[in-house]
mmCIF file of C-alpha atoms in Angstrom:
data_model
loop_
_atom_site.group_PDB
_atom_site.id
_atom_site.type_symbol
_atom_site.label_atom_id
_atom_site.label_comp_id
_atom_site.label_asym_id
_atom_site.label_seq_id
_atom_site.Cartn_x
_atom_site.Cartn_y
_atom_site.Cartn_z
ATOM 1 C CA UNK A 1390 102.987 52.045 23.337
ATOM 2 C CA UNK A 1391 105.343 55.030 23.362
ATOM 3 C CA UNK A 1392 106.284 57.367 26.086
ATOM 4 C CA UNK A 1393 103.948 60.541 26.504
ATOM 5 C CA UNK A 1394 104.997 63.636 25.243
ATOM 6 C CA UNK A 1395 103.240 67.071 24.683
ATOM 7 C CA UNK A 1396 99.453 67.140 24.695
ATOM 8 C CA UNK A 1397 99.454 63.588 25.547
ATOM 9 C CA UNK A 1398 101.134 64.208 28.588
ATOM 10 C CA UNK A 1399 98.953 67.464 29.750
ATOM 11 C CA UNK A 1400 96.028 64.881 29.181
ATOM 12 C CA UNK A 1401 97.542 62.646 31.937
ATOM 13 C CA UNK A 1402 98.337 65.246 33.967
ATOM 14 C CA UNK A 1403 94.155 66.448 33.958
ATOM 15 C CA UNK A 1404 93.358 63.188 34.283
ATOM 16 C CA UNK A 1405 95.343 63.029 37.465
ATOM 17 C CA UNK A 1406 94.161 66.100 38.720
ATOM 18 C CA UNK A 1407 90.733 67.409 37.328
ATOM 19 C CA UNK A 1408 87.549 66.374 35.141
ATOM 20 C CA UNK A 1409 88.025 64.512 32.094
ATOM 21 C CA UNK A 1410 86.130 62.511 29.589
ATOM 22 C CA UNK A 1411 87.172 60.121 26.817
ATOM 23 C CA UNK A 1412 86.035 57.995 24.192
ATOM 24 C CA UNK A 1413 86.336 54.324 24.706
ATOM 25 C CA UNK A 1414 86.948 52.835 21.460
ATOM 26 C CA UNK A 1415 88.540 49.816 22.351
ATOM 27 C CA UNK A 1416 85.815 48.572 24.080
ATOM 28 C CA UNK A 1417 82.645 46.843 22.706
ATOM 29 C CA UNK A 1418 79.526 44.895 23.879
ATOM 30 C CA UNK A 1419 77.929 41.915 23.442
ATOM 31 C CA UNK A 1420 74.258 41.881 24.219
ATOM 32 C CA UNK A 1421 72.165 38.746 25.832
ATOM 33 C CA UNK A 1422 68.054 38.888 25.099
ATOM 34 C CA UNK A 1423 65.877 36.573 26.472
ATOM 35 C CA UNK A 1424 63.907 34.602 29.617
ATOM 36 C CA UNK A 1425 66.855 32.370 30.048
ATOM 37 C CA UNK A 1426 69.296 35.336 29.544
ATOM 38 C CA UNK A 1427 69.877 35.596 33.198
ATOM 39 C CA UNK A 1428 70.420 31.946 34.205
ATOM 40 C CA UNK A 1429 72.507 31.157 30.812
ATOM 41 C CA UNK A 1430 75.356 34.104 31.711
ATOM 42 C CA UNK A 1431 74.848 32.708 35.587
ATOM 43 C CA UNK A 1432 75.913 29.230 34.718
ATOM 44 C CA UNK A 1433 78.923 30.764 32.522
ATOM 45 C CA UNK A 1434 80.609 33.545 34.502
ATOM 46 C CA UNK A 1435 82.069 33.817 37.903
ATOM 47 C CA UNK A 1436 79.624 35.945 39.772
ATOM 48 C CA UNK A 1437 76.266 36.405 40.342
ATOM 49 C CA UNK A 1438 74.133 37.519 37.255
ATOM 50 C CA UNK A 1439 70.810 36.475 39.075
ATOM 51 C CA UNK A 1440 71.836 38.885 41.700
ATOM 52 C CA UNK A 1441 72.365 42.146 39.208
ATOM 53 C CA UNK A 1442 68.955 44.398 39.583
ATOM 54 C CA UNK A 1443 68.312 47.242 37.016
ATOM 55 C CA UNK A 1444 70.083 49.557 38.904
ATOM 56 C CA UNK A 1445 73.419 47.697 39.688
ATOM 57 C CA UNK A 1446 76.661 46.050 37.464
ATOM 58 C CA UNK A 1447 79.165 43.810 38.801
ATOM 59 C CA UNK A 1448 82.186 42.465 36.911
ATOM 60 C CA UNK A 1449 82.664 38.395 36.341
ATOM 61 C CA UNK A 1450 85.026 36.443 34.173
ATOM 62 C CA UNK A 1451 84.880 34.046 31.631
ATOM 63 C CA UNK A 1452 86.731 30.807 32.491
ATOM 64 C CA UNK A 1453 87.965 27.945 31.066
ATOM 65 C CA UNK A 1454 87.577 24.331 32.396
ATOM 66 C CA UNK A 1455 91.200 25.087 33.820
ATOM 67 C CA UNK A 1456 89.732 28.089 35.600
ATOM 68 C CA UNK A 1457 92.069 30.264 33.521
ATOM 69 C CA UNK A 1458 90.420 33.849 32.629
ATOM 70 C CA UNK A 1459 89.103 34.193 28.909
ATOM 71 C CA UNK A 1460 87.936 37.391 29.295
ATOM 72 C CA UNK A 1461 86.838 40.024 32.148
ATOM 73 C CA UNK A 1462 83.380 41.455 31.327
ATOM 74 C CA UNK A 1463 81.509 44.507 33.023
ATOM 75 C CA UNK A 1464 77.700 43.649 33.044
ATOM 76 C CA UNK A 1465 74.670 45.624 33.441
ATOM 77 C CA UNK A 1466 70.995 45.496 32.577
ATOM 78 C CA UNK A 1467 69.169 47.251 29.830
ATOM 79 C CA UNK A 1468 65.335 46.519 30.288
ATOM 80 C CA UNK A 1469 64.861 42.873 29.977
ATOM 81 C CA UNK A 1470 68.545 42.303 28.215
ATOM 82 C CA UNK A 1471 72.095 42.190 29.382
ATOM 83 C CA UNK A 1472 74.923 44.526 28.325
ATOM 84 C CA UNK A 1473 78.462 43.192 28.467
ATOM 85 C CA UNK A 1474 81.667 45.158 28.292
ATOM 86 C CA UNK A 1475 84.979 44.139 27.362
ATOM 87 C CA UNK A 1476 87.667 44.809 25.200
ATOM 88 C CA UNK A 1477 87.077 44.586 21.648
ATOM 89 C CA UNK A 1478 90.218 43.229 20.124
ATOM 90 C CA UNK A 1479 88.335 39.472 22.206
ATOM 91 C CA UNK A 1480 85.003 40.410 21.723
ATOM 92 C CA UNK A 1481 84.268 38.026 18.197
ATOM 93 C CA UNK A 1482 86.087 35.377 19.985
ATOM 94 C CA UNK A 1483 84.631 35.602 23.498
ATOM 95 C CA UNK A 1484 80.683 36.109 21.217
ATOM 96 C CA UNK A 1485 81.389 32.517 19.279
ATOM 97 C CA UNK A 1486 82.515 31.271 22.698
ATOM 98 C CA UNK A 1487 79.376 31.899 24.522
ATOM 99 C CA UNK A 1488 77.229 31.369 21.678
ATOM 100 C CA UNK A 1489 78.322 27.678 21.659
ATOM 101 C CA UNK A 1490 76.727 27.266 24.863
ATOM 102 C CA UNK A 1491 73.308 28.483 23.985
ATOM 103 C CA UNK A 1492 71.709 25.274 22.682
ATOM 104 C CA UNK A 1493 68.286 25.256 23.540
ATOM 105 C CA UNK A 1494 68.504 27.969 26.136
ATOM 106 C CA UNK A 1495 66.110 30.786 25.300
ATOM 107 C CA UNK A 1496 68.563 33.486 24.506
ATOM 108 C CA UNK A 1497 70.217 35.220 21.839
ATOM 109 C CA UNK A 1498 73.315 36.920 21.522
ATOM 110 C CA UNK A 1499 74.527 39.226 19.621
ATOM 111 C CA UNK A 1500 77.245 42.067 18.804
ATOM 112 C CA UNK A 1501 76.026 45.280 20.455
ATOM 113 C CA UNK A 1502 78.951 47.565 20.150
ATOM 114 C CA UNK A 1503 77.352 49.860 16.949
ATOM 115 C CA UNK A 1504 74.306 50.381 19.222
ATOM 116 C CA UNK A 1505 76.062 52.104 22.136
ATOM 117 C CA UNK A 1506 79.091 54.911 22.270
ATOM 118 C CA UNK A 1507 81.222 54.355 25.540
ATOM 119 C CA UNK A 1508 82.355 56.931 27.292
ATOM 120 C CA UNK A 1509 84.782 57.393 30.416
ATOM 121 C CA UNK A 1510 84.385 60.021 32.762
ATOM 122 C CA UNK A 1511 86.735 60.982 35.931
ATOM 123 C CA UNK A 1512 86.439 63.580 38.385
ATOM 124 C CA UNK A 1513 89.459 63.813 40.930
ATOM 125 C CA UNK A 1514 88.248 62.479 44.258
ATOM 126 C CA UNK A 1515 86.891 65.052 46.832
ATOM 127 C CA UNK A 1516 85.831 67.517 44.125
ATOM 128 C CA UNK A 1517 82.977 69.399 45.555
ATOM 129 C CA UNK A 1518 81.444 69.650 42.003
ATOM 130 C CA UNK A 1519 78.939 67.081 40.431
ATOM 131 C CA UNK A 1520 80.112 64.899 37.651
ATOM 132 C CA UNK A 1521 79.019 66.534 33.999
ATOM 133 C CA UNK A 1522 76.406 63.764 33.684
ATOM 134 C CA UNK A 1523 74.489 65.106 36.089
ATOM 135 C CA UNK A 1524 73.877 64.996 40.157
ATOM 136 C CA UNK A 1525 71.699 61.216 40.039
ATOM 137 C CA UNK A 1526 75.660 59.956 38.528
ATOM 138 C CA UNK A 1527 77.436 61.776 41.248
ATOM 139 C CA UNK A 1528 75.824 59.765 44.147
ATOM 140 C CA UNK A 1529 75.192 56.606 42.805
ATOM 141 C CA UNK A 1530 76.829 54.014 44.902
ATOM 142 C CA UNK A 1531 79.664 52.151 43.342
ATOM 143 C CA UNK A 1532 78.744 49.563 40.636
ATOM 144 C CA UNK A 1533 74.998 51.657 41.172
ATOM 145 C CA UNK A 1534 73.631 52.169 37.638
ATOM 146 C CA UNK A 1535 70.972 54.969 36.734
ATOM 147 C CA UNK A 1536 69.297 56.210 33.307
ATOM 148 C CA UNK A 1537 71.257 59.425 32.127
ATOM 149 C CA UNK A 1538 70.146 61.789 29.219
ATOM 150 C CA UNK A 1539 70.559 59.726 26.531
ATOM 151 C CA UNK A 1540 72.005 56.795 27.687
ATOM 152 C CA UNK A 1541 73.078 55.000 31.012
ATOM 153 C CA UNK A 1542 75.594 55.498 33.851
ATOM 154 C CA UNK A 1543 77.708 53.235 35.835
ATOM 155 C CA UNK A 1544 79.638 54.156 38.555
ATOM 156 C CA UNK A 1545 83.038 52.625 38.877
ATOM 157 C CA UNK A 1546 84.765 53.893 41.776
ATOM 158 C CA UNK A 1547 84.989 56.927 44.111
ATOM 159 C CA UNK A 1548 86.362 58.957 40.529
ATOM 160 C CA UNK A 1549 85.339 57.210 37.590
ATOM 161 C CA UNK A 1550 81.998 56.517 35.650
ATOM 162 C CA UNK A 1551 80.730 54.581 32.434
ATOM 163 C CA UNK A 1552 78.333 56.143 30.346
ATOM 164 C CA UNK A 1553 76.785 54.170 27.441
ATOM 165 C CA UNK A 1554 75.228 56.652 25.598
ATOM 166 C CA UNK A 1555 72.426 55.549 22.349
ATOM 167 C CA UNK A 1556 74.427 55.648 19.230
ATOM 168 C CA UNK A 1557 71.532 58.251 17.762
ATOM 169 C CA UNK A 1558 72.265 61.399 20.232
ATOM 170 C CA UNK A 1559 75.790 60.438 21.894
ATOM 171 C CA UNK A 1560 77.254 63.655 20.169
ATOM 172 C CA UNK A 1561 75.099 65.878 21.453
ATOM 173 C CA UNK A 1562 75.812 64.678 24.716
ATOM 174 C CA UNK A 1563 79.573 64.524 24.129
ATOM 175 C CA UNK A 1564 78.965 68.114 23.233
ATOM 176 C CA UNK A 1565 77.667 68.812 26.615
ATOM 177 C CA UNK A 1566 80.540 66.241 28.501
ATOM 178 C CA UNK A 1567 83.256 68.286 26.975
ATOM 179 C CA UNK A 1568 82.349 71.610 28.271
ATOM 180 C CA UNK A 1569 82.926 70.888 31.720
ATOM 181 C CA UNK A 1570 85.402 67.787 31.487
ATOM 182 C CA UNK A 1571 88.962 67.953 29.137
ATOM 183 C CA UNK A 1572 88.574 65.298 26.336
ATOM 184 C CA UNK A 1573 91.506 62.820 26.614
ATOM 185 C CA UNK A 1574 92.716 59.702 25.135
ATOM 186 C CA UNK A 1575 92.931 56.121 25.294
ATOM 187 C CA UNK A 1576 95.835 56.088 27.574
ATOM 188 C CA UNK A 1577 94.527 58.724 29.986
ATOM 189 C CA UNK A 1578 91.824 56.173 30.805
ATOM 190 C CA UNK A 1579 93.889 53.311 30.739
ATOM 191 C CA UNK A 1580 95.826 55.185 33.460
ATOM 192 C CA UNK A 1581 92.623 55.367 35.416
ATOM 193 C CA UNK A 1582 92.173 51.855 35.519
ATOM 194 C CA UNK A 1583 95.719 51.125 36.174
ATOM 195 C CA UNK A 1584 95.838 53.185 39.239
ATOM 196 C CA UNK A 1585 91.967 51.961 40.586
ATOM 197 C CA UNK A 1586 93.649 48.400 40.131
ATOM 198 C CA UNK A 1587 90.938 47.333 37.762
ATOM 199 C CA UNK A 1588 92.297 44.771 35.032
ATOM 200 C CA UNK A 1589 91.631 43.762 31.755
ATOM 201 C CA UNK A 1590 91.837 41.006 30.043
ATOM 202 C CA UNK A 1591 92.742 40.914 26.477
ATOM 203 C CA UNK A 1592 94.007 39.175 23.600
ATOM 204 C CA UNK A 1593 97.409 38.716 24.510
ATOM 205 C CA UNK A 1594 96.659 37.478 28.535
ATOM 206 C CA UNK A 1595 93.951 35.209 27.670
ATOM 207 C CA UNK A 1596 94.289 31.797 29.814
ATOM 208 C CA UNK A 1597 97.295 33.810 31.539
ATOM 209 C CA UNK A 1598 95.297 33.997 34.686
ATOM 210 C CA UNK A 1599 93.027 32.339 37.532
ATOM 211 C CA UNK A 1600 90.376 34.893 38.471
ATOM 212 C CA UNK A 1601 92.260 35.528 42.100
ATOM 213 C CA UNK A 1602 96.013 35.930 40.313
ATOM 214 C CA UNK A 1603 93.880 39.256 39.220
ATOM 215 C CA UNK A 1604 92.617 40.233 42.794
ATOM 216 C CA UNK A 1605 89.001 39.240 41.154
ATOM 217 C CA UNK A 1606 87.757 38.546 44.705
ATOM 218 C CA UNK A 1607 88.585 41.447 46.399
ATOM 219 C CA UNK A 1608 86.571 44.541 47.038
ATOM 220 C CA UNK A 1609 88.618 46.586 43.851
ATOM 221 C CA UNK A 1610 87.156 44.049 41.288
ATOM 222 C CA UNK A 1611 84.568 42.226 43.526
ATOM 223 C CA UNK A 1612 84.117 39.613 40.704
ATOM 224 C CA UNK A 1613 83.347 36.772 41.919
ATOM 225 C CA UNK A 1614 80.768 34.626 44.346
ATOM 226 C CA UNK A 1615 81.992 32.050 45.787
ATOM 227 C CA UNK A 1616 78.140 30.771 47.032
ATOM 228 C CA UNK A 1617 76.444 30.578 43.641
ATOM 229 C CA UNK A 1618 76.321 27.189 41.604
ATOM 230 C CA UNK A 1619 79.199 25.747 38.971
ATOM 231 C CA UNK A 1620 80.598 27.641 35.863
ATOM 232 C CA UNK A 1621 83.406 26.447 33.853
ATOM 233 C CA UNK A 1622 86.508 26.281 35.889
ATOM 234 C CA UNK A 1623 84.582 26.715 39.120
ATOM 235 C CA UNK A 1624 85.834 23.756 40.745
ATOM 236 C CA UNK A 1625 89.666 25.263 40.462
ATOM 237 C CA UNK A 1626 88.782 28.697 41.410
ATOM 238 C CA UNK A 1627 87.082 27.689 44.476
ATOM 239 C CA UNK A 1628 89.969 25.332 45.434
ATOM 240 C CA UNK A 1629 92.577 27.961 45.181
ATOM 241 C CA UNK A 1630 90.323 30.175 47.410
ATOM 242 C CA UNK A 1631 89.749 27.726 50.175
ATOM 243 C CA UNK A 1632 92.959 25.772 50.492
ATOM 244 C CA UNK A 1633 94.884 28.980 50.307
ATOM 245 C CA UNK A 1634 96.638 28.456 47.457
ATOM 246 C CA UNK A 1635 97.295 31.950 45.815
ATOM 247 C CA UNK A 1636 100.558 32.207 44.868
ATOM 248 C CA UNK A 1637 100.292 34.900 42.384
ATOM 249 C CA UNK A 1638 98.665 38.390 43.137
ATOM 250 C CA UNK A 1639 98.123 41.546 40.615
ATOM 251 C CA UNK A 1640 100.491 44.945 42.093
ATOM 252 C CA UNK A 1641 100.778 48.000 40.589
ATOM 253 C CA UNK A 1642 104.053 49.530 39.290
ATOM 254 C CA UNK A 1643 106.238 52.117 37.849
ATOM 255 C CA UNK A 1644 109.159 51.422 35.231
ATOM 256 C CA UNK A 1645 110.960 53.619 33.057
ATOM 257 C CA UNK A 1646 110.512 51.586 29.592
ATOM 258 C CA UNK A 1647 107.623 50.974 27.399
ATOM 259 C CA UNK A 1648 106.306 47.239 27.210
ATOM 260 C CA UNK A 1649 102.950 45.280 26.562
ATOM 261 C CA UNK A 1650 100.530 43.346 27.756
ATOM 262 C CA UNK A 1651 101.568 39.548 28.532
ATOM 263 C CA UNK A 1652 105.480 40.388 28.928
ATOM 264 C CA UNK A 1653 106.459 37.510 31.293
ATOM 265 C CA UNK A 1654 108.301 38.577 34.269
ATOM 266 C CA UNK A 1655 110.888 36.368 36.102
ATOM 267 C CA UNK A 1656 112.913 36.189 39.424
ATOM 268 C CA UNK A 1657 116.223 34.760 40.647
ATOM 269 C CA UNK A 1658 114.226 32.496 42.951
ATOM 270 C CA UNK A 1659 112.605 31.058 39.799
ATOM 271 C CA UNK A 1660 115.563 31.103 37.415
ATOM 272 C CA UNK A 1661 114.117 30.527 33.422
ATOM 273 C CA UNK A 1662 110.937 30.224 34.755
ATOM 274 C CA UNK A 1663 108.584 33.032 34.466
ATOM 275 C CA UNK A 1664 106.800 34.060 37.733
ATOM 276 C CA UNK A 1665 104.214 36.308 36.031
ATOM 277 C CA UNK A 1666 103.271 38.381 33.663
ATOM 278 C CA UNK A 1667 102.281 42.317 32.445
ATOM 279 C CA UNK A 1668 98.564 42.904 33.200
ATOM 280 C CA UNK A 1669 97.977 46.402 31.436
ATOM 281 C CA UNK A 1670 100.411 49.188 30.599
ATOM 282 C CA UNK A 1671 99.723 53.019 30.241
ATOM 283 C CA UNK A 1672 101.806 55.969 30.359
ATOM 284 C CA UNK A 1673 102.087 57.918 33.984
ATOM 285 C CA UNK A 1674 101.852 61.515 34.778
ATOM 286 C CA UNK A 1675 105.082 61.407 36.891
ATOM 287 C CA UNK A 1676 106.772 60.215 33.611
ATOM 288 C CA UNK A 1677 107.589 56.956 32.478
ATOM 289 C CA UNK A 1678 105.303 54.121 32.412
ATOM 290 C CA UNK A 1679 102.454 52.544 35.202
ATOM 291 C CA UNK A 1680 101.066 48.915 34.858
ATOM 292 C CA UNK A 1681 99.542 46.267 36.777
ATOM 293 C CA UNK A 1682 101.897 43.115 37.009
ATOM 294 C CA UNK A 1683 100.697 39.670 38.146
ATOM 295 C CA UNK A 1684 103.282 38.143 39.769
ATOM 296 C CA UNK A 1685 104.504 35.649 42.830
ATOM 297 C CA UNK A 1686 103.731 36.681 46.219
ATOM 298 C CA UNK A 1687 107.239 35.150 47.295
ATOM 299 C CA UNK A 1688 109.480 37.184 44.372
ATOM 300 C CA UNK A 1689 107.962 40.520 45.277
ATOM 301 C CA UNK A 1690 108.704 39.951 48.951
ATOM 302 C CA UNK A 1691 111.897 39.066 48.201
ATOM 303 C CA UNK A 1692 112.341 42.477 46.427
ATOM 304 C CA UNK A 1693 113.826 41.352 42.565
ATOM 305 C CA UNK A 1694 111.166 41.322 39.805
ATOM 306 C CA UNK A 1695 112.826 41.182 36.302
ATOM 307 C CA UNK A 1696 110.743 42.188 33.353
ATOM 308 C CA UNK A 1697 111.004 39.958 29.816
ATOM 309 C CA UNK A 1698 113.983 38.082 30.805
ATOM 310 C CA UNK A 1699 115.509 36.595 33.790
ATOM 311 C CA UNK A 1700 118.632 39.436 33.414
ATOM 312 C CA UNK A 1701 116.138 42.458 32.394
ATOM 313 C CA UNK A 1702 115.972 45.485 34.869
ATOM 314 C CA UNK A 1703 112.535 45.772 37.141
ATOM 315 C CA UNK A 1704 110.812 48.027 38.183
ATOM 316 C CA UNK A 1705 109.260 50.188 41.265
ATOM 317 C CA UNK A 1706 106.029 49.135 42.876
ATOM 318 C CA UNK A 1707 103.158 51.868 43.610
ATOM 319 C CA UNK A 1708 100.289 51.905 46.436
ATOM 320 C CA UNK A 1709 97.570 49.243 45.700
ATOM 321 C CA UNK A 1710 93.914 50.525 45.627
ATOM 322 C CA UNK A 1711 93.073 47.179 47.481
ATOM 323 C CA UNK A 1712 95.245 45.777 50.545
ATOM 324 C CA UNK A 1713 96.768 42.011 49.731
ATOM 325 C CA UNK A 1714 95.677 39.955 52.885
ATOM 326 C CA UNK A 1715 99.244 38.302 52.178
ATOM 327 C CA UNK A 1716 100.958 41.244 52.037
ATOM 328 C CA UNK A 1717 99.901 43.023 55.708
ATOM 329 C CA UNK A 1718 103.352 43.492 56.403
ATOM 330 C CA UNK A 1719 104.877 44.389 53.404
ATOM 331 C CA UNK A 1720 105.086 48.135 52.067
ATOM 332 C CA UNK A 1721 103.025 48.696 48.872
ATOM 333 C CA UNK A 1722 105.886 51.022 48.126
ATOM 334 C CA UNK A 1723 108.982 48.705 48.214
ATOM 335 C CA UNK A 1724 111.695 49.355 45.894
ATOM 336 C CA UNK A 1725 112.275 46.477 43.564
ATOM 337 C CA UNK A 1726 116.235 46.296 42.449
ATOM 338 C CA UNK A 1727 117.381 47.192 39.323
ATOM 339 C CA UNK A 1728 114.274 49.929 38.857
ATOM 340 C CA UNK A 1729 115.017 53.154 37.678
#
């Protein structure tokens, strides 16, 4: 990913300071329909799908039997159906994987990407004006879902909303949105995700993380339930939680050079063995880049984390949206040796 310049840099500043709207063309949808849809998904994913009401949405992960994440999904209801949002680069493989579990369940899975236009809307926290989608959207609780003209709106956090618009009317709704918010590209939206601490699982990072490594059980994502029944990988996820074996966490970091998701990171204490990996990266309004990086807690606290190779330069850690329980006495802004 290239550094932002010109119009792209202006878009990042607008995302930081004002109201922006972004077409989320890198995301797609899977539709689950049928009388067994809720139970089918509940038995496969890390969160309580049975508990999703028409007015709510939840994040959830799909894991391997070893507890490694294949996908991180945002899930909500559309009538009696469920919509699962995930990156397009893994959608075909995840649709195929889920379909393998259908067997005799009364559920039908399909690629619903063409049915909806996904749009991200963000307004600066504390802004007195209501978001462009409308007053009802502005007052939604976090992960609340409501009907809007031409589709549905989901509140992701204090500053961001997701709109799932019907394809047939999305063009007219887009014109309404850009009348009061600046249109921006994917880089600006992905930076907003990083600022919020919201991770993604893409093709390059499938099977790289267990849910707790991406802070999925914490409030920024809230994508794991420890009171529901079994699902693939549940034993590993639960053991990690209750035996206190969470050795890696995801942090927000700033760096000067471009990297890609899945890039390994290293520390002197781990030698030639990597101690984590980059989760996601985007250009920063402050210049350079920001990323979410999953890294061994001890290596981060030691203050020396290296990008790509054991001898490469490091980075600066930025404030995390969610306070990590293992780091109560460690400043989030701690500087890492070798960073710009």
